[in-house]
Coordinates of C-alpha atoms in Angstrom, one line a residue:
K1 CA 128.7 83.4 90.2
Q2 CA 125.0 83.9 88.3
W3 CA 123.7 83.2 92.1
Y4 CA 125.9 86.0 93.7
Q5 CA 124.8 88.4 90.8
R6 CA 121.4 87.8 91.0
R7 CA 121.3 88.2 94.8
V8 CA 123.3 91.5 94.5
R9 CA 120.8 92.9 91.9
E10 CA 118.0 91.7 94.1
Y11 CA 119.4 93.2 97.1
F12 CA 119.9 96.8 95.1
Q13 CA 116.5 96.7 93.8
H14 CA 114.8 96.0 97.1
Y15 CA 117.3 98.8 98.7
Y16 CA 116.2 101.2 95.9
I17 CA 112.5 100.7 96.1
T18 CA 112.3 100.5 99.8
N19 CA 114.2 103.7 100.5
N20 CA 112.3 105.4 97.8
L21 CA 108.8 104.1 99.3
R22 CA 110.0 105.5 102.8
M23 CA 110.8 108.7 101.4
A24 CA 107.1 109.1 100.3
G25 CA 105.9 108.1 103.7
V26 CA 105.2 104.4 102.8
L27 CA 106.4 101.8 105.3
F28 CA 105.4 98.7 103.6
E29 CA 103.9 97.5 100.4
D30 CA 102.9 94.2 98.6
I31 CA 100.5 91.9 97.1
F32 CA 98.7 89.3 99.4
D33 CA 96.8 86.0 99.1
V34 CA 94.3 84.9 101.3
K35 CA 95.0 81.5 102.8
D36 CA 92.3 81.1 105.4
V37 CA 89.3 83.1 106.8
D38 CA 88.3 82.6 110.3
P39 CA 89.7 79.4 111.1
N40 CA 88.6 79.7 114.5
G41 CA 85.0 80.5 113.8
K42 CA 83.5 83.6 113.2
Q43 CA 83.8 85.7 116.3
F44 CA 81.7 88.8 115.4
D45 CA 79.0 89.2 112.4
R46 CA 80.8 92.0 110.5
V47 CA 84.3 91.3 111.2
S48 CA 86.6 88.4 109.7
R49 CA 90.0 87.3 110.4
L50 CA 92.2 86.9 107.3
F51 CA 95.4 84.9 107.3
C52 CA 97.3 86.0 104.3
E53 CA 101.0 85.3 102.6
S54 CA 102.9 88.2 100.5
E55 CA 104.0 87.2 97.0
S56 CA 107.3 89.4 97.0
F57 CA 108.4 89.3 100.7
K58 CA 107.0 86.3 102.2
M59 CA 105.4 87.8 105.2
D60 CA 102.5 86.5 107.2
L61 CA 99.5 88.7 107.7
I62 CA 96.6 88.3 110.2
L63 CA 94.2 91.0 109.8
D64 CA 90.6 91.9 111.0
V65 CA 88.6 93.4 107.9
N66 CA 85.1 94.9 108.3
T67 CA 83.5 92.4 105.6
M68 CA 80.1 94.1 105.9
I69 CA 81.7 97.0 104.0
Y70 CA 84.6 95.1 102.2
P71 CA 83.6 91.4 101.6
V72 CA 87.0 89.3 101.4
I73 CA 86.7 85.7 100.8
L74 CA 89.3 82.7 100.5
R75 CA 91.9 82.9 97.5
D76 CA 91.3 86.8 97.1
K77 CA 94.3 88.5 96.1
F78 CA 94.8 92.2 97.4
R79 CA 97.5 95.1 97.3
L80 CA 98.3 96.3 100.8
L81 CA 99.9 99.4 101.6
L82 CA 101.0 100.8 105.0
A83 CA 102.0 104.7 105.1
T84 CA 102.3 107.1 107.8
T85 CA 100.3 109.7 105.6
L86 CA 97.6 109.7 102.8
Q87 CA 99.6 112.5 100.8
E88 CA 101.3 111.2 97.7
D89 CA 104.2 113.4 98.4
G90 CA 104.8 112.0 102.0
A91 CA 104.0 115.3 103.6
P92 CA 102.8 114.7 107.3
D93 CA 99.1 115.0 108.3
D94 CA 97.5 115.2 111.4
G95 CA 95.3 112.2 111.3
S96 CA 91.9 114.0 110.9
Y97 CA 89.5 113.1 108.3
T98 CA 88.6 115.5 105.9
A99 CA 86.0 114.6 103.4
S100 CA 87.0 117.0 101.1
L101 CA 90.5 115.4 100.6
E102 CA 91.3 114.7 96.9
G103 CA 94.5 113.8 95.2
T104 CA 95.6 111.1 98.2
R105 CA 96.5 107.6 98.1
A106 CA 93.1 106.7 99.4
D107 CA 91.6 107.5 95.7
T108 CA 93.4 104.5 94.3
F109 CA 92.2 101.9 97.1
E110 CA 88.9 100.6 98.1
Y111 CA 89.3 100.2 101.7
V112 CA 91.2 102.4 104.2
M113 CA 91.9 102.2 107.9
Y114 CA 93.8 104.4 110.4
G115 CA 95.3 102.9 113.3
R116 CA 98.6 102.6 115.7
I117 CA 101.7 100.3 116.3
Y118 CA 101.2 99.2 119.7
R119 CA 103.7 96.3 119.8
I120 CA 106.9 95.2 117.8
E121 CA 108.3 91.9 118.8
G122 CA 110.9 89.4 117.5
D123 CA 114.4 87.8 117.5
D124 CA 117.4 89.9 118.1
F125 CA 117.3 93.0 115.9
A126 CA 121.1 93.2 115.3
D127 CA 120.5 90.1 113.3
S128 CA 120.0 90.4 109.5
N129 CA 118.1 87.1 109.3
A130 CA 115.6 88.3 112.4
I131 CA 112.1 87.8 112.2
L132 CA 109.8 90.7 113.7
S133 CA 106.3 90.9 114.3
A134 CA 104.5 94.3 114.0
Y135 CA 101.0 94.9 115.9
I136 CA 98.8 97.6 114.7
S137 CA 95.3 98.3 116.2
Y138 CA 92.8 99.9 113.8
G139 CA 90.2 100.9 116.5
G140 CA 89.8 97.6 117.6
L141 CA 90.6 95.9 114.2
L142 CA 93.7 94.3 114.7
M143 CA 96.7 93.3 112.4
R144 CA 99.8 91.4 112.9
L145 CA 102.5 91.6 110.0
K146 CA 105.4 89.0 110.6
G147 CA 108.5 88.4 108.5
A148 CA 112.3 89.6 107.9
A149 CA 113.2 92.7 110.0
N150 CA 114.4 94.5 106.9
N151 CA 110.9 94.4 105.4
L152 CA 109.8 96.2 108.8
H153 CA 112.3 98.9 109.0
G154 CA 110.8 102.1 109.9
M155 CA 107.8 101.1 112.3
E156 CA 108.1 102.3 115.7
V157 CA 105.7 101.7 118.5
G158 CA 103.3 104.4 118.9
Q159 CA 103.4 105.4 115.1
T160 CA 100.2 106.2 113.6
V161 CA 99.6 104.3 110.2
Y162 CA 97.3 104.1 107.4
L163 CA 96.4 100.7 106.0
L164 CA 95.4 100.9 102.3
M165 CA 93.7 97.7 100.6
K166 CA 92.7 97.0 96.8
K167 CA 91.5 93.5 95.4
L168 CA 93.1 92.5 92.5
A169 CA 91.9 90.6 89.6
F170 CA 93.6 87.3 88.9

């Protein structure tokens, strides 16, 4: 009985948080641990490929980062947010950068990229236990986010996405 009550509570907490975030233009948010950096060797001088795992939703992330601008090392923790807009209220934007923008989500993050979802693949979408992978290109820096389909709900091929990162002290 306790197990059932806990699962119901977790479901409603997840549902409430997820739906409120989606209303504000947020597609996904979690804390990630860097598990490996460039396991196949460094391909480019200024870019590293990070292999990470999320704490809350147990999602797998592979992410290319310009480490000359934003150095990331093994065992770093960071908050990652994927959003359709930089506006806090979820108001859509045209995707063009304006240096005078103030009061946006980017103000509280250290590293921001703008890209497009180019592929979503995985198991049967109707299955509640389906595993999906969303692939996003940020001007050639690639990302794959893989995990439970309900955590990737709202992502569509062709959709533009902001990636926002901030390292956490631990």
